[in-house]
Amino acid sequence: MEKKDFEAWLDNISITFLSLTDLQKNETLDHLISLSGAVQLRHLSNNLEILLKRDFLKLLPLELSFYLLKWLDPQTLLTCCLVSKQWNKVISACTEVWQTACKNLGWQIDDSVQDPLHWKKVYLKAILRMKQLKDHEAFETSSLIGHSARVYALYYKDGLLCTGSDDLSAKLWDVSTGQCIYGIQTHTCAAVKFDEQKLVTGSFDNTVACWEWSSGAKTQHFRGHTGAVFSVDYNDELDILVSGSADFTVKVWALSTGTCLNTLTGHTEWVTKVVLQKCKVKSLMHSPGDYILLSADKYEIKIWPIGREINCKCLKTLSVSEDRSISLQPRLHFDGKYIVCSSALGLYQWDFASYDILRVIKPPDFSNVSLLGFGEIFALLFDNRYLYIMDLRTEKLISRWPLPEYRKSKRGSSFLAGEISWLNGLNGQNDMGLVFATSMPDHSIHLVLWKEHG
């Protein structure tokens, strides 16, 4: 057929084809396909692929592409990154998607980071760490050996662990190297707290002492309790030291002179924990910036003002049962906003502004589980066999780690949490260093540490 005649025929056929119904068009195409040979079918296949398989990520504006990608889960997005370099570039730059995915995993988000490709990399790091936690592969263990008698007191700060023992010594260890930095002669230690220059110890001899690390000299001795001192805390800015004792009292001391400023009464059991902390919320009884003292015994948590008056009175007493049928455990958490304590019924969280119980968290078989650390995203718990991590958003345990037969203590000073900033959300930098430490029957210290990222 001549070209001119073919074009006229094609126009005529096209006009007729457009006038057909959809069903008739389909039947016409089916008939033409049945008449086609290999060359025509190959031509048809190549052109259909171009017409039907359109790259929408390439054609759409970037804002619309990002909007569509938000509806896909992260694992699907990672698969889509393998389609082409263009898809990988667009999907990797979708900051909101990857930030949301990181938040869902319990990761902290720093909005100041401008690199559009940063958050996909963070997500890949986060998913690896969360898999390690789920598979019980996120931690490793180590031991500190050096004491010759029972280790009763532990305190951790900034990569350093202090241990107080019945061998009448206290040691300061570098957790990362396992090396003992200082070792000084003391009394029997039931509680310890330290900074760069000094060590404060509470003792079974009913006294509190302050020691200088560099020389080992005793710089202050605080006498007045008539029972063992189970907990100490201090603040250099206020020049105040507080101590909780088996004589049912809390004493407030001048840190620099050793003078007893006040004796707080009202407890009817051993005072096993004292916490001196700056308040971060406003209420009828305190304002942000006020220093607050918390003291806890077996059944009650008492809240006291500090720095307002000499004969201060208890602001509030908290408990979980009025008839004292439920006892509290001595590992008290207070961050200036919330008070958290564990009992046989579960974890109790109080709002510090109102003193109301916000929630009670009851994991399975909680009767033997104790609190180590509590944050905005995670909580660190343990029992006789395992160390646990709980996601506080779902109140479900997401990881556990086996523990050896450590030395049990009802007071709870012989085990502690290490770094705790990650409890407010992991960020790829804070999942390192010490997680947990406990004293062992052989007088060594068992350490659980974050394993480096794979």
GROMACS .gro file of C-alpha atoms in nm:
model
  454
    1MET     CA    1   0.000   0.000   0.000
    2GLU     CA    2   0.131   0.341  -0.092
    3LYS     CA    3   0.218   0.574   0.195
    4LYS     CA    4  -0.054   0.823   0.100
    5ASP     CA    5  -0.317   0.554   0.079
    6PHE     CA    6  -0.194   0.402   0.410
    7GLU     CA    7  -0.222   0.735   0.592
    8ALA     CA    8  -0.576   0.786   0.458
    9TRP     CA    9  -0.670   0.433   0.565
   10LEU     CA   10  -0.517   0.485   0.911
   11ASP     CA   11  -0.710   0.811   0.962
   12ASN     CA   12  -1.033   0.643   0.861
   13ILE     CA   13  -0.969   0.346   1.093
   14SER     CA   14  -0.876   0.582   1.381
   15ILE     CA   15  -1.201   0.778   1.346
   16THR     CA   16  -1.401   0.456   1.341
   17PHE     CA   17  -1.205   0.315   1.641
   18LEU     CA   18  -1.272   0.624   1.851
   19SER     CA   19  -1.646   0.590   1.787
   20LEU     CA   20  -1.656   0.238   1.929
   21THR     CA   21  -1.756   0.147   2.282
   22ASP     CA   22  -1.489   0.032   2.528
   23LEU     CA   23  -1.597  -0.329   2.482
   24GLN     CA   24  -1.575  -0.299   2.105
   25LYS     CA   25  -1.232  -0.135   2.130
   26ASN     CA   26  -1.112  -0.425   2.345
   27GLU     CA   27  -1.243  -0.682   2.097
   28THR     CA   28  -1.076  -0.494   1.810
   29LEU     CA   29  -0.741  -0.492   1.992
   30ASP     CA   30  -0.774  -0.861   2.076
   31HIS     CA   31  -0.834  -0.937   1.710
   32LEU     CA   32  -0.538  -0.730   1.594
   33ILE     CA   33  -0.311  -0.896   1.853
   34SER     CA   34  -0.419  -1.240   1.732
   35LEU     CA   35  -0.317  -1.141   1.378
   36SER     CA   36   0.021  -1.004   1.487
   37GLY     CA   37   0.350  -1.182   1.446
   38ALA     CA   38   0.661  -1.181   1.670
   39VAL     CA   39   0.789  -0.848   1.538
   40GLN     CA   40   0.459  -0.672   1.609
   41LEU     CA   41   0.422  -0.828   1.956
   42ARG     CA   42   0.775  -0.722   2.053
   43HIS     CA   43   0.703  -0.368   1.933
   44LEU     CA   44   0.378  -0.367   2.133
   45SER     CA   45   0.552  -0.490   2.450
   46ASN     CA   46   0.825  -0.225   2.434
   47ASN     CA   47   0.580   0.060   2.387
   48LEU     CA   48   0.339  -0.059   2.655
   49GLU     CA   49   0.622  -0.063   2.913
   50ILE     CA   50   0.699   0.304   2.836
   51LEU     CA   51   0.331   0.401   2.853
   52LEU     CA   52   0.232   0.205   3.165
   53LYS     CA   53   0.544   0.193   3.385
   54ARG     CA   54   0.592   0.561   3.448
   55ASP     CA   55   0.844   0.673   3.711
   56PHE     CA   56   0.621   0.887   3.931
   57LEU     CA   57   0.904   0.980   4.170
   58LYS     CA   58   1.090   1.126   3.873
   59LEU     CA   59   0.787   1.305   3.729
   60LEU     CA   60   0.621   1.439   4.045
   61PRO     CA   61   0.735   1.753   4.231
   62LEU     CA   62   0.955   1.664   4.529
   63GLU     CA   63   0.694   1.779   4.783
   64LEU     CA   64   0.432   1.541   4.639
   65SER     CA   65   0.682   1.256   4.630
   66PHE     CA   66   0.760   1.312   5.001
   67TYR     CA   67   0.388   1.315   5.081
   68LEU     CA   68   0.335   0.979   4.909
   69LEU     CA   69   0.642   0.825   5.072
   70LYS     CA   70   0.509   0.907   5.420
   71TRP     CA   71   0.244   0.635   5.374
   72LEU     CA   72   0.504   0.359   5.337
   73ASP     CA   73   0.670   0.175   5.625
   74PRO     CA   74   1.051   0.206   5.662
   75GLN     CA   75   1.125  -0.149   5.550
   76THR     CA   76   0.930  -0.094   5.225
   77LEU     CA   77   1.114   0.234   5.171
   78LEU     CA   78   1.450   0.059   5.209
   79THR     CA   79   1.340  -0.189   4.942
   80CYS     CA   80   1.230   0.099   4.716
   81CYS     CA   81   1.579   0.250   4.751
   82LEU     CA   82   1.705  -0.045   4.543
   83VAL     CA   83   1.489   0.044   4.239
   84SER     CA   84   1.724   0.308   4.100
   85LYS     CA   85   1.975   0.574   4.197
   86GLN     CA   86   1.706   0.838   4.150
   87TRP     CA   87   1.466   0.661   4.385
   88ASN     CA   88   1.740   0.611   4.642
   89LYS     CA   89   1.828   0.981   4.627
   90VAL     CA   90   1.467   1.098   4.669
   91ILE     CA   91   1.376   0.850   4.943
   92SER     CA   92   1.699   0.909   5.139
   93ALA     CA   93   1.628   1.284   5.138
   94CYS     CA   94   1.278   1.243   5.286
   95THR     CA   95   1.375   1.373   5.631
   96GLU     CA   96   1.031   1.359   5.793
   97VAL     CA   97   0.985   0.991   5.708
   98TRP     CA   98   1.316   0.883   5.859
   99GLN     CA   99   1.281   1.108   6.165
  100THR     CA  100   0.942   0.953   6.239
  101ALA     CA  101   1.086   0.605   6.194
  102CYS     CA  102   1.368   0.688   6.438
  103LYS     CA  103   1.122   0.829   6.695
  104ASN     CA  104   0.916   0.512   6.674
  105LEU     CA  105   1.227   0.313   6.765
  106GLY     CA  106   1.291   0.533   7.071
  107TRP     CA  107   1.558   0.751   6.911
  108GLN     CA  108   1.617   1.116   6.997
  109ILE     CA  109   1.571   1.370   6.717
  110ASP     CA  110   1.801   1.671   6.677
  111ASP     CA  111   1.615   1.916   6.452
  112SER     CA  112   1.928   2.128   6.411
  113VAL     CA  113   2.087   1.870   6.178
  114GLN     CA  114   2.052   2.010   5.824
  115ASP     CA  115   2.197   1.724   5.619
  116PRO     CA  116   1.894   1.577   5.431
  117LEU     CA  117   2.063   1.235   5.404
  118HIS     CA  118   2.148   1.219   5.777
  119TRP     CA  119   1.830   1.061   5.913
  120LYS     CA  120   1.826   0.758   5.686
  121LYS     CA  121   2.176   0.676   5.810
  122VAL     CA  122   2.058   0.724   6.169
  123TYR     CA  123   1.763   0.492   6.107
  124LEU     CA  124   1.991   0.219   5.972
  125LYS     CA  125   2.208   0.253   6.283
  126ALA     CA  126   1.899   0.254   6.506
  127ILE     CA  127   1.744  -0.055   6.352
  128LEU     CA  128   2.072  -0.242   6.401
  129ARG     CA  129   2.093  -0.145   6.769
  130MET     CA  130   1.727  -0.237   6.832
  131LYS     CA  131   1.784  -0.574   6.664
  132GLN     CA  132   2.083  -0.632   6.892
  133LEU     CA  133   1.865  -0.554   7.194
  134LYS     CA  134   1.592  -0.789   7.074
  135ASP     CA  135   1.843  -1.067   7.002
  136HIS     CA  136   2.022  -1.017   7.339
  137GLU     CA  137   2.343  -0.911   7.166
  138ALA     CA  138   2.368  -0.543   7.268
  139PHE     CA  139   2.576  -0.588   7.585
  140GLU     CA  140   2.896  -0.745   7.707
  141THR     CA  141   3.031  -0.811   8.056
  142SER     CA  142   3.344  -0.736   8.254
  143SER     CA  143   3.468  -0.754   8.615
  144LEU     CA  144   3.658  -0.531   8.856
  145ILE     CA  145   3.877  -0.714   9.106
  146GLY     CA  146   4.057  -0.551   9.398
  147HIS     CA  147   3.853  -0.566   9.721
  148SER     CA  148   3.918  -0.831   9.984
  149ALA     CA  149   3.579  -0.819  10.160
  150ARG     CA  150   3.212  -0.757  10.089
  151VAL     CA  151   3.140  -0.457   9.865
  152TYR     CA  152   2.832  -0.281   9.999
  153ALA     CA  153   2.824   0.059   9.830
  154LEU     CA  154   2.841   0.166   9.466
  155TYR     CA  155   2.814   0.503   9.291
  156TYR     CA  156   2.865   0.584   8.922
  157LYS     CA  157   2.936   0.915   8.749
  158ASP     CA  158   3.088   1.015   8.413
  159GLY     CA  159   3.264   0.687   8.336
  160LEU     CA  160   3.392   0.638   8.691
  161LEU     CA  161   3.265   0.385   8.946
  162CYS     CA  162   3.324   0.416   9.319
  163THR     CA  163   3.309   0.106   9.539
  164GLY     CA  164   3.299   0.099   9.919
  165SER     CA  165   3.384  -0.223  10.102
  166ASP     CA  166   3.399  -0.392  10.441
  167ASP     CA  167   3.774  -0.414  10.388
  168LEU     CA  168   3.776  -0.050  10.511
  169SER     CA  169   3.860   0.095  10.173
  170ALA     CA  170   3.697   0.281   9.886
  171LYS     CA  171   3.821   0.258   9.530
  172LEU     CA  172   3.758   0.470   9.221
  173TRP     CA  173   3.762   0.280   8.890
  174ASP     CA  174   3.778   0.383   8.527
  175VAL     CA  175   3.505   0.162   8.381
  176SER     CA  176   3.637   0.178   8.024
  177THR     CA  177   3.982   0.045   8.117
  178GLY     CA  178   3.906  -0.144   8.439
  179GLN     CA  179   4.192   0.039   8.611
  180CYS     CA  180   4.175   0.154   8.973
  181ILE     CA  181   4.249   0.529   8.978
  182TYR     CA  182   4.236   0.585   9.355
  183GLY     CA  183   4.224   0.357   9.657
  184ILE     CA  184   4.191   0.511  10.003
  185GLN     CA  185   4.141   0.376  10.355
  186THR     CA  186   3.797   0.454  10.499
  187HIS     CA  187   3.545   0.315  10.746
  188THR     CA  188   3.288   0.048  10.650
  189CYS     CA  189   3.087   0.201  10.367
  190ALA     CA  190   2.710   0.161  10.338
  191ALA     CA  191   2.677   0.449  10.090
  192VAL     CA  192   2.914   0.654   9.873
  193LYS     CA  193   2.899   0.960   9.649
  194PHE     CA  194   3.192   1.142   9.489
  195ASP     CA  195   3.316   1.417   9.259
  196GLU     CA  196   3.658   1.498   9.115
  197GLN     CA  197   3.807   1.614   9.446
  198LYS     CA  198   3.623   1.435   9.723
  199LEU     CA  199   3.439   1.124   9.839
  200VAL     CA  200   3.147   1.128  10.085
  201THR     CA  201   3.072   0.802  10.268
  202GLY     CA  202   2.788   0.686  10.492
  203SER     CA  203   2.892   0.411  10.729
  204PHE     CA  204   2.769   0.127  10.946
  205ASP     CA  205   2.955   0.306  11.228
  206ASN     CA  206   2.668   0.562  11.233
  207THR     CA  207   2.877   0.846  11.088
  208VAL     CA  208   2.932   1.027  10.760
  209ALA     CA  209   3.280   1.124  10.642
  210CYS     CA  210   3.431   1.334  10.364
  211TRP     CA  211   3.764   1.228  10.211
  212GLU     CA  212   4.011   1.382   9.971
  213TRP     CA  213   4.089   1.156   9.676
  214SER     CA  214   4.440   1.282   9.608
  215SER     CA  215   4.574   1.240   9.963
  216GLY     CA  216   4.322   0.997  10.116
  217ALA     CA  217   4.284   1.236  10.409
  218LYS     CA  218   3.957   1.264  10.602
  219THR     CA  219   3.855   1.630  10.565
  220GLN     CA  220   3.528   1.620  10.760
  221HIS     CA  221   3.347   1.386  10.999
  222PHE     CA  222   2.973   1.411  11.058
  223ARG     CA  223   2.860   1.259  11.390
  224GLY     CA  224   2.505   1.247  11.526
  225HIS     CA  225   2.318   0.948  11.388
  226THR     CA  226   2.249   0.657  11.620
  227GLY     CA  227   2.210   0.400  11.342
  228ALA     CA  228   2.386   0.299  11.022
  229VAL     CA  229   2.383   0.563  10.745
  230PHE     CA  230   2.235   0.402  10.435
  231SER     CA  231   2.222   0.697  10.194
  232VAL     CA  232   2.398   1.030  10.140
  233ASP     CA  233   2.363   1.319   9.897
  234TYR     CA  234   2.519   1.664   9.884
  235ASN     CA  235   2.528   1.992   9.694
  236ASP     CA  236   2.837   2.212   9.689
  237GLU     CA  237   2.642   2.520   9.579
  238LEU     CA  238   2.415   2.498   9.887
  239ASP     CA  239   2.701   2.373  10.109
  240ILE     CA  240   2.460   2.105  10.228
  241LEU     CA  241   2.492   1.733  10.289
  242VAL     CA  242   2.194   1.510  10.372
  243SER     CA  243   2.199   1.160  10.520
  244GLY     CA  244   1.938   0.890  10.581
  245SER     CA  245   1.983   0.644  10.864
  246ALA     CA  246   1.858   0.330  11.038
  247ASP     CA  247   1.772   0.556  11.332
  248PHE     CA  248   1.460   0.664  11.129
  249THR     CA  249   1.591   1.021  11.080
  250VAL     CA  250   1.726   1.241  10.803
  251LYS     CA  251   1.999   1.486  10.898
  252VAL     CA  252   2.094   1.804  10.713
  253TRP     CA  253   2.459   1.910  10.757
  254ALA     CA  254   2.682   2.200  10.660
  255LEU     CA  255   2.913   2.028  10.413
  256SER     CA  256   3.212   2.254  10.480
  257THR     CA  257   3.200   2.257  10.862
  258GLY     CA  258   3.030   1.928  10.956
  259THR     CA  259   2.771   2.110  11.166
  260CYS     CA  260   2.427   1.946  11.191
  261LEU     CA  261   2.174   2.206  11.072
  262ASN     CA  262   1.857   2.004  11.115
  263THR     CA  263   1.722   1.660  11.202
  264LEU     CA  264   1.409   1.564  11.011
  265THR     CA  265   1.181   1.319  11.190
  266GLY     CA  266   0.864   1.140  11.092
  267HIS     CA  267   0.989   0.816  10.941
  268THR     CA  268   0.903   0.498  11.130
  269GLU     CA  269   1.139   0.270  10.937
  270TRP     CA  270   1.502   0.279  10.823
  271VAL     CA  271   1.560   0.569  10.584
  272THR     CA  272   1.722   0.388  10.292
  273LYS     CA  273   1.732   0.667  10.033
  274VAL     CA  274   1.779   1.045  10.030
  275VAL     CA  275   1.781   1.256   9.713
  276LEU     CA  276   1.870   1.627   9.694
  277GLN     CA  277   1.741   1.766   9.363
  278LYS     CA  278   1.639   2.097   9.203
  279CYS     CA  279   1.266   2.120   9.130
  280LYS     CA  280   1.164   2.178   8.764
  281VAL     CA  281   0.788   2.236   8.803
  282LYS     CA  282   0.562   2.484   8.985
  283SER     CA  283   0.305   2.395   9.248
  284LEU     CA  284   0.147   2.554   9.555
  285MET     CA  285   0.437   2.425   9.767
  286HIS     CA  286   0.742   2.488   9.548
  287SER     CA  287   0.867   2.675   9.243
  288PRO     CA  288   1.107   2.580   8.961
  289GLY     CA  289   1.463   2.616   9.089
  290ASP     CA  290   1.382   2.529   9.450
  291TYR     CA  291   1.595   2.256   9.599
  292ILE     CA  292   1.389   1.964   9.728
  293LEU     CA  293   1.485   1.676   9.955
  294LEU     CA  294   1.322   1.337   9.917
  295SER     CA  295   1.362   1.065  10.178
  296ALA     CA  296   1.226   0.713  10.155
  297ASP     CA  297   1.173   0.426  10.392
  298LYS     CA  298   1.007   0.089  10.352
  299TYR     CA  299   0.655   0.234  10.317
  300GLU     CA  300   0.673   0.610  10.258
  301ILE     CA  301   0.840   0.882  10.054
  302LYS     CA  302   0.863   1.217  10.230
  303ILE     CA  303   0.919   1.550  10.054
  304TRP     CA  304   1.099   1.832  10.237
  305PRO     CA  305   1.194   2.191  10.143
  306ILE     CA  306   1.561   2.282  10.163
  307GLY     CA  307   1.705   2.630  10.211
  308ARG     CA  308   1.388   2.806  10.332
  309GLU     CA  309   1.386   2.750  10.707
  310ILE     CA  310   1.581   2.568  10.974
  311ASN     CA  311   1.292   2.372  11.125
  312CYS     CA  312   1.136   2.275  10.794
  313LYS     CA  313   0.825   2.059  10.789
  314CYS     CA  314   0.742   1.775  10.555
  315LEU     CA  315   0.556   1.904  10.249
  316LYS     CA  316   0.401   1.573  10.152
  317THR     CA  317   0.411   1.203  10.230
  318LEU     CA  318   0.357   0.956   9.946
  319SER     CA  319   0.270   0.588   9.979
  320VAL     CA  320   0.105   0.314   9.774
  321SER     CA  321  -0.107   0.167  10.054
  322GLU     CA  322  -0.255   0.341  10.358
  323ASP     CA  323  -0.247   0.024  10.569
  324ARG     CA  324   0.124  -0.034  10.488
  325SER     CA  325   0.045  -0.369  10.330
  326ILE     CA  326   0.263  -0.285  10.027
  327SER     CA  327   0.629  -0.195  10.077
  328LEU     CA  328   0.842   0.027   9.854
  329GLN     CA  329   1.180  -0.067   9.718
  330PRO     CA  330   1.470   0.169   9.798
  331ARG     CA  331   1.565   0.256   9.439
  332LEU     CA  332   1.395   0.596   9.415
  333HIS     CA  333   1.400   0.805   9.094
  334PHE     CA  334   1.343   1.183   9.097
  335ASP     CA  335   1.431   1.413   8.807
  336GLY     CA  336   1.263   1.733   8.928
  337LYS     CA  337   0.937   1.656   8.744
  338TYR     CA  338   0.840   1.302   8.838
  339ILE     CA  339   0.895   1.065   9.128
  340VAL     CA  340   0.916   0.696   9.041
  341CYS     CA  341   0.946   0.406   9.281
  342SER     CA  342   0.882   0.034   9.249
  343SER     CA  343   0.681  -0.192   9.474
  344ALA     CA  344   0.537  -0.543   9.460
  345LEU     CA  345   0.239  -0.398   9.271
  346GLY     CA  346   0.444  -0.234   8.997
  347LEU     CA  347   0.616   0.094   8.909
  348TYR     CA  348   0.446   0.400   9.055
  349GLN     CA  349   0.495   0.737   8.885
  350TRP     CA  350   0.390   1.056   9.065
  351ASP     CA  351   0.358   1.401   8.912
  352PHE     CA  352   0.570   1.628   9.132
  353ALA     CA  353   0.355   1.936   9.065
  354SER     CA  354   0.034   1.778   9.193
  355TYR     CA  355   0.164   1.471   9.383
  356ASP     CA  356  -0.097   1.268   9.191
  357ILE     CA  357  -0.018   0.916   9.073
  358LEU     CA  358   0.010   0.942   8.694
  359ARG     CA  359   0.029   0.571   8.626
  360VAL     CA  360   0.110   0.231   8.765
  361ILE     CA  361   0.309   0.007   8.530
  362LYS     CA  362   0.263  -0.364   8.587
  363PRO     CA  363   0.490  -0.584   8.375
  364PRO     CA  364   0.432  -0.962   8.385
  365ASP     CA  365   0.542  -1.123   8.712
  366PHE     CA  366   0.642  -0.788   8.860
  367SER     CA  367   0.661  -0.911   9.218
  368ASN     CA  368   1.036  -0.975   9.187
  369VAL     CA  369   1.131  -0.695   8.944
  370SER     CA  370   1.308  -0.384   9.072
  371LEU     CA  371   1.369  -0.037   8.930
  372LEU     CA  372   1.716   0.077   8.824
  373GLY     CA  373   1.647   0.375   8.596
  374PHE     CA  374   1.348   0.557   8.449
  375GLY     CA  375   1.340   0.796   8.152
  376GLU     CA  376   1.104   0.945   7.897
  377ILE     CA  377   1.125   0.645   7.661
  378PHE     CA  378   1.281   0.350   7.842
  379ALA     CA  379   1.305   0.203   8.192
  380LEU     CA  380   1.584  -0.023   8.318
  381LEU     CA  381   1.465  -0.305   8.547
  382PHE     CA  382   1.611  -0.623   8.694
  383ASP     CA  383   1.530  -0.930   8.898
  384ASN     CA  384   1.727  -1.226   9.031
  385ARG     CA  385   1.803  -1.357   8.682
  386TYR     CA  386   1.782  -1.083   8.419
  387LEU     CA  387   1.835  -0.719   8.336
  388TYR     CA  388   1.534  -0.582   8.144
  389ILE     CA  389   1.464  -0.283   7.919
  390MET     CA  390   1.105  -0.165   7.899
  391ASP     CA  391   0.960   0.065   7.633
  392LEU     CA  392   0.751   0.301   7.849
  393ARG     CA  393   0.532   0.400   7.552
  394THR     CA  394   0.396   0.047   7.524
  395GLU     CA  395   0.490  -0.075   7.874
  396LYS     CA  396   0.636  -0.389   7.716
  397LEU     CA  397   0.975  -0.547   7.779
  398ILE     CA  398   1.188  -0.522   7.464
  399SER     CA  399   1.515  -0.677   7.582
  400ARG     CA  400   1.670  -0.881   7.860
  401TRP     CA  401   2.022  -0.979   7.959
  402PRO     CA  402   2.121  -1.268   8.191
  403LEU     CA  403   2.274  -1.180   8.528
  404PRO     CA  404   2.500  -1.399   8.743
  405GLU     CA  405   2.423  -1.494   9.103
  406TYR     CA  406   2.498  -1.150   9.244
  407ARG     CA  407   2.495  -1.065   9.615
  408LYS     CA  408   2.141  -0.974   9.725
  409SER     CA  409   2.075  -0.671   9.944
  410LYS     CA  410   1.734  -0.548  10.056
  411ARG     CA  411   1.869  -0.194  10.079
  412GLY     CA  412   1.970  -0.202   9.714
  413SER     CA  413   2.299  -0.010   9.737
  414SER     CA  414   2.505  -0.296   9.599
  415PHE     CA  415   2.368  -0.262   9.244
  416LEU     CA  416   2.307   0.040   9.026
  417ALA     CA  417   2.247   0.170   8.674
  418GLY     CA  418   2.537   0.321   8.481
  419GLU     CA  419   2.482   0.575   8.205
  420ILE     CA  420   2.113   0.672   8.206
  421SER     CA  421   2.080   0.946   7.941
  422TRP     CA  422   1.977   0.683   7.685
  423LEU     CA  423   1.661   0.618   7.889
  424ASN     CA  424   1.529   0.947   7.745
  425GLY     CA  425   1.593   0.813   7.394
  426LEU     CA  426   1.892   0.662   7.217
  427ASN     CA  427   2.087   0.880   6.974
  428GLY     CA  428   2.376   0.664   6.853
  429GLN     CA  429   2.618   0.838   7.091
  430ASN     CA  430   2.476   0.762   7.436
  431ASP     CA  431   2.459   0.383   7.397
  432MET     CA  432   2.809   0.325   7.529
  433GLY     CA  433   2.976   0.269   7.862
  434LEU     CA  434   2.829   0.116   8.177
  435VAL     CA  435   2.471  -0.015   8.186
  436PHE     CA  436   2.464  -0.201   8.519
  437ALA     CA  437   2.699  -0.288   8.805
  438THR     CA  438   2.660  -0.518   9.104
  439SER     CA  439   2.881  -0.662   9.376
  440MET     CA  440   2.947  -1.035   9.373
  441PRO     CA  441   2.993  -1.293   9.653
  442ASP     CA  442   3.365  -1.316   9.566
  443HIS     CA  443   3.401  -0.938   9.635
  444SER     CA  444   3.443  -0.851   9.267
  445ILE     CA  445   3.219  -0.610   9.073
  446HIS     CA  446   3.021  -0.747   8.779
  447LEU     CA  447   2.974  -0.494   8.499
  448VAL     CA  448   2.729  -0.496   8.208
  449LEU     CA  449   2.846  -0.264   7.929
  450TRP     CA  450   2.710  -0.151   7.594
  451LYS     CA  451   2.874  -0.340   7.309
  452GLU     CA  452   3.018  -0.120   7.036
  453HIS     CA  453   2.806  -0.082   6.721
  454GLY     CA  454   2.861  -0.349   6.460
   0.00000   0.00000   0.00000
